[in-house]
Short mmCIF file of C-alpha atoms in Angstrom, two decimals:
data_model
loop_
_atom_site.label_atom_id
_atom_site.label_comp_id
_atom_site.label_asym_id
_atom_site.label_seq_id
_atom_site.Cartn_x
_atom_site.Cartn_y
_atom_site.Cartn_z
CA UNK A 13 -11.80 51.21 -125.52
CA UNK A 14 -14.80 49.54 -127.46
CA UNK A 15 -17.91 50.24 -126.07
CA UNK A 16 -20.08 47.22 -126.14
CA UNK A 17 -23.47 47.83 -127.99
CA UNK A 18 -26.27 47.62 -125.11
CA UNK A 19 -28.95 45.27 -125.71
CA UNK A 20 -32.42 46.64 -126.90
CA UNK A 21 -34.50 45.47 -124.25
CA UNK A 22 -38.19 47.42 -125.35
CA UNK A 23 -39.92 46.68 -128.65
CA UNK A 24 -41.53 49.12 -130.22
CA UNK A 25 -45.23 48.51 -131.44
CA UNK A 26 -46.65 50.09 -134.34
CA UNK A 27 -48.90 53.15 -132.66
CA UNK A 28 -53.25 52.16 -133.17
CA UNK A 29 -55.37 55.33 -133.27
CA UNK A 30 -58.24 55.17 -131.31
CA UNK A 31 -61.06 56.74 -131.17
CA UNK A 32 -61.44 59.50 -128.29
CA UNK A 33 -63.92 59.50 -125.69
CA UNK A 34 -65.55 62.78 -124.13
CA UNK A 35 -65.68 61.04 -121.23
CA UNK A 36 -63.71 57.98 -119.62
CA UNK A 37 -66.05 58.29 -116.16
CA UNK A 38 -68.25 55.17 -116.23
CA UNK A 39 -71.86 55.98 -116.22
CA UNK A 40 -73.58 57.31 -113.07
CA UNK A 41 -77.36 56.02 -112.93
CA UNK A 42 -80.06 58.20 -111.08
CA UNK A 43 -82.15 55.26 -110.45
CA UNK A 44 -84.86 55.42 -108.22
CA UNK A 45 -85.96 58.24 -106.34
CA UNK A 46 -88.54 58.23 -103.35
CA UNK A 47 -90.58 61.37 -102.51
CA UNK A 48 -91.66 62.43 -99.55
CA UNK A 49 -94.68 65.19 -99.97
CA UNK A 50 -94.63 67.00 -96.75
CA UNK A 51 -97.58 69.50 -97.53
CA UNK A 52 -100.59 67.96 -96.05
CA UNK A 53 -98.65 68.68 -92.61
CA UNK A 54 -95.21 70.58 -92.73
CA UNK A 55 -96.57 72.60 -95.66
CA UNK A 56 -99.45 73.57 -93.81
CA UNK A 57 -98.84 74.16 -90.14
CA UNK A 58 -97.84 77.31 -90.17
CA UNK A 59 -100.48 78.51 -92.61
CA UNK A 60 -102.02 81.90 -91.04
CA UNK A 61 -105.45 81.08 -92.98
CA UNK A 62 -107.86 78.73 -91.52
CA UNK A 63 -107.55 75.58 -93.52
CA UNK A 64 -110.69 73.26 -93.11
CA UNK A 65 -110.86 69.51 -93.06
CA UNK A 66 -112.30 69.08 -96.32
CA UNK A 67 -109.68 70.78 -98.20
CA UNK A 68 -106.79 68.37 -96.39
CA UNK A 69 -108.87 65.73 -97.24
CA UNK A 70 -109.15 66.84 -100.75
CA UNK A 71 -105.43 67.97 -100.84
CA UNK A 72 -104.46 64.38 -99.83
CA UNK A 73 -106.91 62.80 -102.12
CA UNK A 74 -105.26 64.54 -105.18
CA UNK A 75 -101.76 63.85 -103.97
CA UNK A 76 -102.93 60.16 -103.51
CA UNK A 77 -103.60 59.94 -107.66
CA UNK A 78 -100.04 61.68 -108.76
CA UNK A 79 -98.13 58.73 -107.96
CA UNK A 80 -96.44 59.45 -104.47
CA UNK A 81 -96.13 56.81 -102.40
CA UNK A 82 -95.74 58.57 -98.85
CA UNK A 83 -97.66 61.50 -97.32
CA UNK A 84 -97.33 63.43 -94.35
CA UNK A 85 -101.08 63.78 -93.27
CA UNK A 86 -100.88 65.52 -90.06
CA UNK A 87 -99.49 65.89 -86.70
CA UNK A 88 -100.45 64.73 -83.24
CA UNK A 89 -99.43 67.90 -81.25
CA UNK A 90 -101.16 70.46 -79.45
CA UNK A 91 -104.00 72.32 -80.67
CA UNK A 92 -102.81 75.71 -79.00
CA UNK A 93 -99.12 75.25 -80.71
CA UNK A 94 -100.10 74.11 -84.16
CA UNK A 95 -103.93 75.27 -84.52
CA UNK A 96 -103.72 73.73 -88.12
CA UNK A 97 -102.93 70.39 -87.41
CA UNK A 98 -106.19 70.21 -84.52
CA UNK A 99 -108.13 68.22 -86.40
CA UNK A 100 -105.80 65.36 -87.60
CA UNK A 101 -107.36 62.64 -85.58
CA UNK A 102 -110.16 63.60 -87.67
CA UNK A 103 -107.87 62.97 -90.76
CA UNK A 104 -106.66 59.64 -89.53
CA UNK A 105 -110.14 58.60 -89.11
CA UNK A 106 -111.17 58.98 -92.60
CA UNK A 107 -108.20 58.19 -94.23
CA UNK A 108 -108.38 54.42 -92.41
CA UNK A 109 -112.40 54.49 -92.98
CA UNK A 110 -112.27 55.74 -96.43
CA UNK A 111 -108.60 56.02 -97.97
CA UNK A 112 -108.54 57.90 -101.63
CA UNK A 113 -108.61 56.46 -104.68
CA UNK A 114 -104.74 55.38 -106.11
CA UNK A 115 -102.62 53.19 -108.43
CA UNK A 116 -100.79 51.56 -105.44
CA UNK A 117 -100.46 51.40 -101.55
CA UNK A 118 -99.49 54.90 -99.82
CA UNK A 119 -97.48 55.35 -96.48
CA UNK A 120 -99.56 58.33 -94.23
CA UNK A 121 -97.36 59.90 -91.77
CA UNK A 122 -98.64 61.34 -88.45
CA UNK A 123 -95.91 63.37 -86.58
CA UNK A 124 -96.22 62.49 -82.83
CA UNK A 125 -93.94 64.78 -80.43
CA UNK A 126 -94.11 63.20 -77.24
CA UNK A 127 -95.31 59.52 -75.96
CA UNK A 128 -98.71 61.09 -75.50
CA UNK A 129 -98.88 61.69 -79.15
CA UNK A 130 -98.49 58.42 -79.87
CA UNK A 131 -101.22 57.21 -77.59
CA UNK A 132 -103.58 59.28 -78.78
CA UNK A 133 -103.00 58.22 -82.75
CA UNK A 134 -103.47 54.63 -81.63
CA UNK A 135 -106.50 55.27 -79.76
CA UNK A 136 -107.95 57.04 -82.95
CA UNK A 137 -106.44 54.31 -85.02
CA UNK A 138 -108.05 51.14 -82.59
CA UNK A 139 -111.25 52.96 -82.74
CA UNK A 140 -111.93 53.08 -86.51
CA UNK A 141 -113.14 50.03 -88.85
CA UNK A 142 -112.60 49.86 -92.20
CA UNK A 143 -115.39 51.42 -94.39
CA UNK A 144 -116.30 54.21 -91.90
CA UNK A 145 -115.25 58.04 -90.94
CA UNK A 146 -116.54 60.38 -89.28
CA UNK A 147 -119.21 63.47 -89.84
CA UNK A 148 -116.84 65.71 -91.33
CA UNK A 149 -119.17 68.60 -89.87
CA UNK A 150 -118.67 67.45 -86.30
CA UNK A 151 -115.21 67.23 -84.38
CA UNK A 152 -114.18 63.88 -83.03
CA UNK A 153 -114.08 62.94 -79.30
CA UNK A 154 -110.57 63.13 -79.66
CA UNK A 155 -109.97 66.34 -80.41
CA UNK A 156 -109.80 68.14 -77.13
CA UNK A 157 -107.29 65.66 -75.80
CA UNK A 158 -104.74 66.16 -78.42
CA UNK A 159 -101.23 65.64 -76.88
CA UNK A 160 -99.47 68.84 -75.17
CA UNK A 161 -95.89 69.76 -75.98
CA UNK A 162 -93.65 70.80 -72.29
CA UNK A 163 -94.98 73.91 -70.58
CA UNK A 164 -93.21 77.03 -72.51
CA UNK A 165 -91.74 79.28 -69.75
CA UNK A 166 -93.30 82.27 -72.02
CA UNK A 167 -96.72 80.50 -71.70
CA UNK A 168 -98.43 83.81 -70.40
CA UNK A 169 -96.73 86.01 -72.79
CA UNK A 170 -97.75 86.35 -76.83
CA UNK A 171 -97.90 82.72 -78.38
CA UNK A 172 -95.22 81.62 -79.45
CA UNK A 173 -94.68 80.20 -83.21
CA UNK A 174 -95.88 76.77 -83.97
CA UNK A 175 -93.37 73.83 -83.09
CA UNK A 176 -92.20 72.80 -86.23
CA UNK A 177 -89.64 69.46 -87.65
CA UNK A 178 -88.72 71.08 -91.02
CA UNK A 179 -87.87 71.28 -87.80
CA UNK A 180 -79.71 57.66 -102.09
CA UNK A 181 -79.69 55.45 -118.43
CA UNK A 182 -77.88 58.01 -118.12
CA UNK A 183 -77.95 59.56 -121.52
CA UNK A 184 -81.93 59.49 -122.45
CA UNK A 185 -83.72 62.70 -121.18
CA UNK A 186 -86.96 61.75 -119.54
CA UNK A 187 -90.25 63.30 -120.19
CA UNK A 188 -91.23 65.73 -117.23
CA UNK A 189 -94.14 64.48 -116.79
CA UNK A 190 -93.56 60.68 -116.58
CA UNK A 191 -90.92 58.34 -113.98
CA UNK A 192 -89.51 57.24 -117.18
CA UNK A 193 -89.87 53.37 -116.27
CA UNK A 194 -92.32 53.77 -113.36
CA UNK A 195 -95.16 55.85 -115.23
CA UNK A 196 -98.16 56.63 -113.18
CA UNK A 197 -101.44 54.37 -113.69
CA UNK A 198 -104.81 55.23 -113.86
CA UNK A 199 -105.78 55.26 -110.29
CA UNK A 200 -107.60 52.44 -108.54
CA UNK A 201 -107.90 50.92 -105.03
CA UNK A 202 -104.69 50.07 -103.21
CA UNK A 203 -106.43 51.08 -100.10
CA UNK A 204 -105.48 47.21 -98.34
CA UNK A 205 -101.92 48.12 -98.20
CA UNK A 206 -101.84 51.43 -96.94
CA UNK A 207 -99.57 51.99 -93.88
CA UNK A 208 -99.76 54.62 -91.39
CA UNK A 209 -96.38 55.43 -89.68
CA UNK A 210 -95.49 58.49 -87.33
CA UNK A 211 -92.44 60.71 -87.01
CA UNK A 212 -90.28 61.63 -84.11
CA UNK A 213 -88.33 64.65 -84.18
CA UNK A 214 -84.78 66.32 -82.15
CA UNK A 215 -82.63 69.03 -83.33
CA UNK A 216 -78.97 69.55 -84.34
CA UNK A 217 -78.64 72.24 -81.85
CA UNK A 218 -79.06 73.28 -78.35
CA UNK A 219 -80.65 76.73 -78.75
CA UNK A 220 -82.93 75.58 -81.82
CA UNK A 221 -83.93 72.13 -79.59
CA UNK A 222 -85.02 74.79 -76.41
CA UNK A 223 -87.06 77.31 -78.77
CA UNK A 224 -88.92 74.61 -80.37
CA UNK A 225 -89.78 71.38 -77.81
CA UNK A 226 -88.57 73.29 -74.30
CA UNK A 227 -85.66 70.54 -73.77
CA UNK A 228 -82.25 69.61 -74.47
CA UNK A 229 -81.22 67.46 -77.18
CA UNK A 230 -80.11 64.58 -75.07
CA UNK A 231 -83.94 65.15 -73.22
CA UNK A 232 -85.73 65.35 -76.51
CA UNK A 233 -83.81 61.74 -77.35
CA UNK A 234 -85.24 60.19 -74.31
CA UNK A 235 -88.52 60.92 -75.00
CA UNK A 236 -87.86 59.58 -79.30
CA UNK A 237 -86.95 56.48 -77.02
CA UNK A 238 -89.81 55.64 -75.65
CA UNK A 239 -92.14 56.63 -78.58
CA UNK A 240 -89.75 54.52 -80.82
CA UNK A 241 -90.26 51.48 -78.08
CA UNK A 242 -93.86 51.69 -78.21
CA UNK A 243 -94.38 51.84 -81.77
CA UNK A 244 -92.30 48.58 -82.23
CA UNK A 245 -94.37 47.21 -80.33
CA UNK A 246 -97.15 47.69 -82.34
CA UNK A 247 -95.09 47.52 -85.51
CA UNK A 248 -95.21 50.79 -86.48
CA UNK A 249 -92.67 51.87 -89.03
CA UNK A 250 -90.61 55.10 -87.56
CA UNK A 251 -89.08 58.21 -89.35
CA UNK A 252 -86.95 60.75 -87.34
CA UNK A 253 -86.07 64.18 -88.08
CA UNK A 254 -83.09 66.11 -87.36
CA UNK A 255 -83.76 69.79 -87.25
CA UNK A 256 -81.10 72.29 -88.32
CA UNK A 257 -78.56 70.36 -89.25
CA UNK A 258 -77.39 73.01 -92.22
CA UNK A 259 -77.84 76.38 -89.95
CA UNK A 260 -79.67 77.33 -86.78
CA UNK A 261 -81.54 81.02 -86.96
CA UNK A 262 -80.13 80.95 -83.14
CA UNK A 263 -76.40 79.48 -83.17
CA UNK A 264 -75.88 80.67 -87.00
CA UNK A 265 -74.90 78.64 -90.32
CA UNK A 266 -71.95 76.27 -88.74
CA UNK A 267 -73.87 73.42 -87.56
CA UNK A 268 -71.10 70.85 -86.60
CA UNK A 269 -71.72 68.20 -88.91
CA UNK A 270 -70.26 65.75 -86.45
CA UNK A 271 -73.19 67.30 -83.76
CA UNK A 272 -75.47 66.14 -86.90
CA UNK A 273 -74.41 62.42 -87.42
CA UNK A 274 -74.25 61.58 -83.27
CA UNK A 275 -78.11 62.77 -83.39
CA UNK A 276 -78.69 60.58 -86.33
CA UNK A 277 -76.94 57.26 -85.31
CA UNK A 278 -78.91 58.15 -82.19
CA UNK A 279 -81.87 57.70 -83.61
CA UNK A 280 -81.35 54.68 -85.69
CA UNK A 281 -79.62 53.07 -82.63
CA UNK A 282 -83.08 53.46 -80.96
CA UNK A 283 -84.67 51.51 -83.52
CA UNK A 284 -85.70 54.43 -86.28
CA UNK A 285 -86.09 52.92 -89.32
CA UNK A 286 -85.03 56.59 -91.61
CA UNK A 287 -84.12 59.99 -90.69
CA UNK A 288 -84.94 63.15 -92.36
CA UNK A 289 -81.70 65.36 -91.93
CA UNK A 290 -83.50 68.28 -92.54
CA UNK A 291 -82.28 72.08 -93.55
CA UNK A 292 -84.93 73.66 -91.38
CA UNK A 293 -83.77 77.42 -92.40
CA UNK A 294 -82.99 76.44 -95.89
CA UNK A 295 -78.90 78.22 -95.11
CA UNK A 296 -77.34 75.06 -96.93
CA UNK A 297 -74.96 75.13 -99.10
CA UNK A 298 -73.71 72.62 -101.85
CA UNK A 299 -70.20 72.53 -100.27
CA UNK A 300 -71.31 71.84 -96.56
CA UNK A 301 -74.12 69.51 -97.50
CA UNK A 302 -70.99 67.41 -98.93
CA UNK A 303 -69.55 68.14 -96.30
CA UNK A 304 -72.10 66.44 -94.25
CA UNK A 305 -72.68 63.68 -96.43
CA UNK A 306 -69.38 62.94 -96.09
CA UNK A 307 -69.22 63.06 -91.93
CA UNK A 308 -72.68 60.91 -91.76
CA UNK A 309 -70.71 57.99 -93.85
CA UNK A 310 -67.78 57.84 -91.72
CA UNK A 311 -69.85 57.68 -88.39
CA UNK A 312 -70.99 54.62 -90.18
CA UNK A 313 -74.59 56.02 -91.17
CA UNK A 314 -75.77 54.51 -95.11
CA UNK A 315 -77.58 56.48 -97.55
CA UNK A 316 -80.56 53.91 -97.47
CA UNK A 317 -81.33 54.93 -94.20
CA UNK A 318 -81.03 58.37 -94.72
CA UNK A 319 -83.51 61.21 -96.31
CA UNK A 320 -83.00 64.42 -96.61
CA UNK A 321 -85.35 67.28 -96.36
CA UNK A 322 -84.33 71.19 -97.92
CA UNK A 323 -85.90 74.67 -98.01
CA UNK A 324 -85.37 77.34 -100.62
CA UNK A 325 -85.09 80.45 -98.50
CA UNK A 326 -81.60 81.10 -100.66
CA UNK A 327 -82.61 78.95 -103.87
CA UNK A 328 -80.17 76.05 -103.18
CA UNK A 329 -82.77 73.17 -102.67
CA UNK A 330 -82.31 71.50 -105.64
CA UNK A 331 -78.66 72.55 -105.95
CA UNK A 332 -78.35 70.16 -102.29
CA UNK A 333 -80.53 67.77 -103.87
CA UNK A 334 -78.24 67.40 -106.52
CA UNK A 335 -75.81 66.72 -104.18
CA UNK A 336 -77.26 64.37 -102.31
CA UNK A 337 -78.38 62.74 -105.09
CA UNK A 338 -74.85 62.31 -106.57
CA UNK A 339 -73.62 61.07 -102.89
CA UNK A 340 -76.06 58.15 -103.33
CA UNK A 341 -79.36 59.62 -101.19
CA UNK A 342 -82.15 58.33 -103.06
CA UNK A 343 -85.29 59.64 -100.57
CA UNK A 344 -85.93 63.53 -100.34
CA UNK A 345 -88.87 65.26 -98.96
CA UNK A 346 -90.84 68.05 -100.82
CA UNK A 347 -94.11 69.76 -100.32
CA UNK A 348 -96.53 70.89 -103.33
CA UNK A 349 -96.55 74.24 -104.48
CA UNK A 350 -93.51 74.97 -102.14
CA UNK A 351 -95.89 75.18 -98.82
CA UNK A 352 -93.98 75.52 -96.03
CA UNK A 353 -92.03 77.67 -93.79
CA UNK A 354 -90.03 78.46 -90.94
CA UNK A 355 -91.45 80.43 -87.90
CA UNK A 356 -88.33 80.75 -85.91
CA UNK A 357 -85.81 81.88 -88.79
CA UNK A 358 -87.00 85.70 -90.56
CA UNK A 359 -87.06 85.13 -94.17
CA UNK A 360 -87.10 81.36 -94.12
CA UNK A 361 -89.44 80.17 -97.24
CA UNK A 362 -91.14 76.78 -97.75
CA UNK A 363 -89.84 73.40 -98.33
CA UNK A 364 -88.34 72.87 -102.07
CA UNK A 365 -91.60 72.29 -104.74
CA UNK A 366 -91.97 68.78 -105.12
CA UNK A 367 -93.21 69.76 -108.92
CA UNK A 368 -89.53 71.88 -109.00
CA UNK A 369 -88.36 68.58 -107.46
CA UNK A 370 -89.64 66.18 -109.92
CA UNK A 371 -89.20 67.80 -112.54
CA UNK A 372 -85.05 68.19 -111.67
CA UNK A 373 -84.63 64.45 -111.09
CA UNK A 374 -86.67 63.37 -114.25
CA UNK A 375 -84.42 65.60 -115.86
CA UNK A 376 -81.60 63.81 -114.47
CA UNK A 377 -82.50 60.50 -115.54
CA UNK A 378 -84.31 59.11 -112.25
CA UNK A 379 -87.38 57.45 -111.88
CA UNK A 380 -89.99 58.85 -109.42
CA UNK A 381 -92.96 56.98 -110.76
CA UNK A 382 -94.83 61.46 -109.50
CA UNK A 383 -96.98 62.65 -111.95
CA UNK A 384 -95.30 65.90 -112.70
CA UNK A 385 -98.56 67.72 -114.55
CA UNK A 386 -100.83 66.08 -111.81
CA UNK A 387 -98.65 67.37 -108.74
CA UNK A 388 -98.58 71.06 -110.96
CA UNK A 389 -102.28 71.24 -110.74
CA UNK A 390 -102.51 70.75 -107.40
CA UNK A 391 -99.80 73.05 -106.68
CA UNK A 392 -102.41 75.83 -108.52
CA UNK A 393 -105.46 74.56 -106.81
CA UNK A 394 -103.85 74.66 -102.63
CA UNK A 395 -102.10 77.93 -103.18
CA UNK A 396 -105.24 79.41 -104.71
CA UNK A 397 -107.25 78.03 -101.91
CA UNK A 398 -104.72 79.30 -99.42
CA UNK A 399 -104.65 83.20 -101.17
CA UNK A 400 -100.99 82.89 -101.56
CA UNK A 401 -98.43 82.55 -104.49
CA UNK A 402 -97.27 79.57 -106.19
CA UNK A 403 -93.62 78.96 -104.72
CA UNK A 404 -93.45 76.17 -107.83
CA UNK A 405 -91.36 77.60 -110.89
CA UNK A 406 -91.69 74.28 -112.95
CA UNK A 407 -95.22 74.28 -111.70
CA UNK A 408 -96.44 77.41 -113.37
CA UNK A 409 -94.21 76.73 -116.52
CA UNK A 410 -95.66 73.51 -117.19
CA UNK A 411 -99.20 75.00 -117.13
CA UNK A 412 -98.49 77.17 -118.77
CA UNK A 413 -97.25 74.70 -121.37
CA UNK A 414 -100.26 73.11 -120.59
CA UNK A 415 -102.45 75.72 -121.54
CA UNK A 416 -101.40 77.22 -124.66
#
């Protein structure tokens, strides 16, 4: 039998080379990036030294002129807790009666633990007129009736360690020591739009939440409430930290990231305006900071409300930034020189350098609008003052640059 010839039912077109591409991924901007310096307060409460008021003062006036747009100026606790933080009503005075020198408006954070914190910032803050400070010789009226945090059942033994909170172009390299679009001016008076904003703080964990506030996580969320209600009242912008939430020195390195996002949408459900998830002991790790990233989206969290805030005890900082910054977190908090620590986890360093910092996402094609060789000098000048070692390694290599 004849077998019928079968239609031709595809044309063939003559073959076009084109040209390759190393990559067909479309371009992934950096953008901009917020920092947070912490080192005014985080960075310094659990210095051993004595630090006086003049050098925070002179500390925040040089990190006022590097281009940072929020600061961490002090803390609202108790003096017998956190003996480096006693004189930040004295702070808060004269940064409202004489705020430093800079090219544009700066945030000051005050962390306030309890209600009673809060009260006592505002009744520094109502007291103070613009144009006046105190005698930096002489301690305020305030000083003695600086909040308390609950009564410690160990209270009669040894103190205990301070409380602490630590406890969202692409082919053009950047200078390190510009923002790339957002270059740092020569510093003048922005003083009329400063803001000064406080800072709540929980935990990710039971054990870590008892060793460091005396109270469970669900108590330490009533009390954020009624701070939280009070400052809205007085329209005071909120940030909330969540301790922990990569490893606890008491419950190990397997925080429940699910644990981690109820505590956050917690916080913003209260009214917080960001939260700091913060890797207290610095145990992160680029997998389960994904990991993370991944469980605060699906509980409905977005980046722009989100921050997050590492420590280089095992030199992954930046690695998490990195992370973070790819999931689409574009605010991360950083203290100069690497100040820092953590009193309740042996062998925890200081928060990640915000000159290491800078330097990493200029690198990467964001825009920070920091000063890199500014923030590196400063970084020289506090750990000098404080007779202990640079933690920054871009820092000391961009002196050293610097200075040949």
């Amino acid at each position: 039998m004849r077998s019928k010839s079968i239609p031709r039912l595809v044309r063939v077109l003559p073959y076009k080379r084109t040209t390759r591409c190393f990559s067909t991924s479309p371009p992934r901007f950096a953008g901009q990036v917020r920092i947070v310096e912490v080192g005014p307060r985080d960075g310094l409460q659990n210095e051993k030294k004595s630090i006086s008021l003049e050098i925070k003062l002179e500390l925040i006036k040089r990190l006022a002129q590097t281009g940072v747009r929020d600061i961490e100026a002090g803390s609202f606790v108790a003096p017998k807790w956190v003996p480096q933080m006693a004189n930040s009503a004295d702070v808060l005075n004269h940064l409202l009666g004489h705020p430093p020198s800079a090219p544009h408006p700066i945030t000051y954070n005050y962390l306030v633990p309890n209600l009673k914190g809060l009260q006592n910032l505002l009744r520094t803050a109502d007291g103070v007129k613009p144009g006046t400070a105190p005698d930096l010789s002489q301690p305020t009226e305030d000083s003695d009736s600086l909040p308390t945090l609950p009564p410690s059942p160990k209270e009669q033994e040894e103190a205990e360690p301070a409380p602490i909170t630590s406890t969202e172009d692409p082919n053009e390299m950047p200078s390190d020591t510009s923002g790339v679009n957002d270059p740092v001016k020569p510093a003048s008076s922005s003083a009329l739009g400063n803001q000064t904003e406080i800072s709540i703080f929980t935990a990710a964990t039971e054990a870590f939440s008892k060793a460091n506030t005396n109270c469970s996580i669900a108590e330490s969320l009533d009390r954020c409430k009624e701070i939280v209600t009070l400052a809205k009242s007085r329209d005071i912008r909120v940030r909330g930290y969540v301790s922990v939430a990569l490893g606890c020195p008491y419950e190990g390195p397997d925080v429940a990231p699910s644990r981690v996002a109820e505590v956050t949408a917690s916080l913003l459900e209260m009214g917080v305006d960001e939260v700091s998830v913060a890797d207290t002991t610095g145990m992160g790790t680029a997998p389960r900071t994904r990991d993370l990233l991944k469980t605060l989206s699906a509980a409905g969290v977005a980046n722009q409300d989100l921050a997050l805030h590492f420590h280089d005890t095992y030199g992954q900082a930046l690695v998490n930034v990195v992370v973070g910054l790819e999931h689409g977190i574009r605010a991360f908090d950083s203290s100069v020189g690497g100040l820092g620590g953590c009193p309740y986890s042996k062998g925890a360093t200081g928060n990640v350098a915000t000159e290491d910092l800078v330097y990493c996402l200029h690198s990467l094609g964001a825009t920070t609008g920091v000063d890199v060789e500014k923030m590196a000098e400063i970084g020289s000048w506090i750990s000098t003052e404080l007779g202990r070692e640079n933690d920054s390694r871009a820092g000391k290599a961009v002196l050293a640059r610097l200075r040949t």
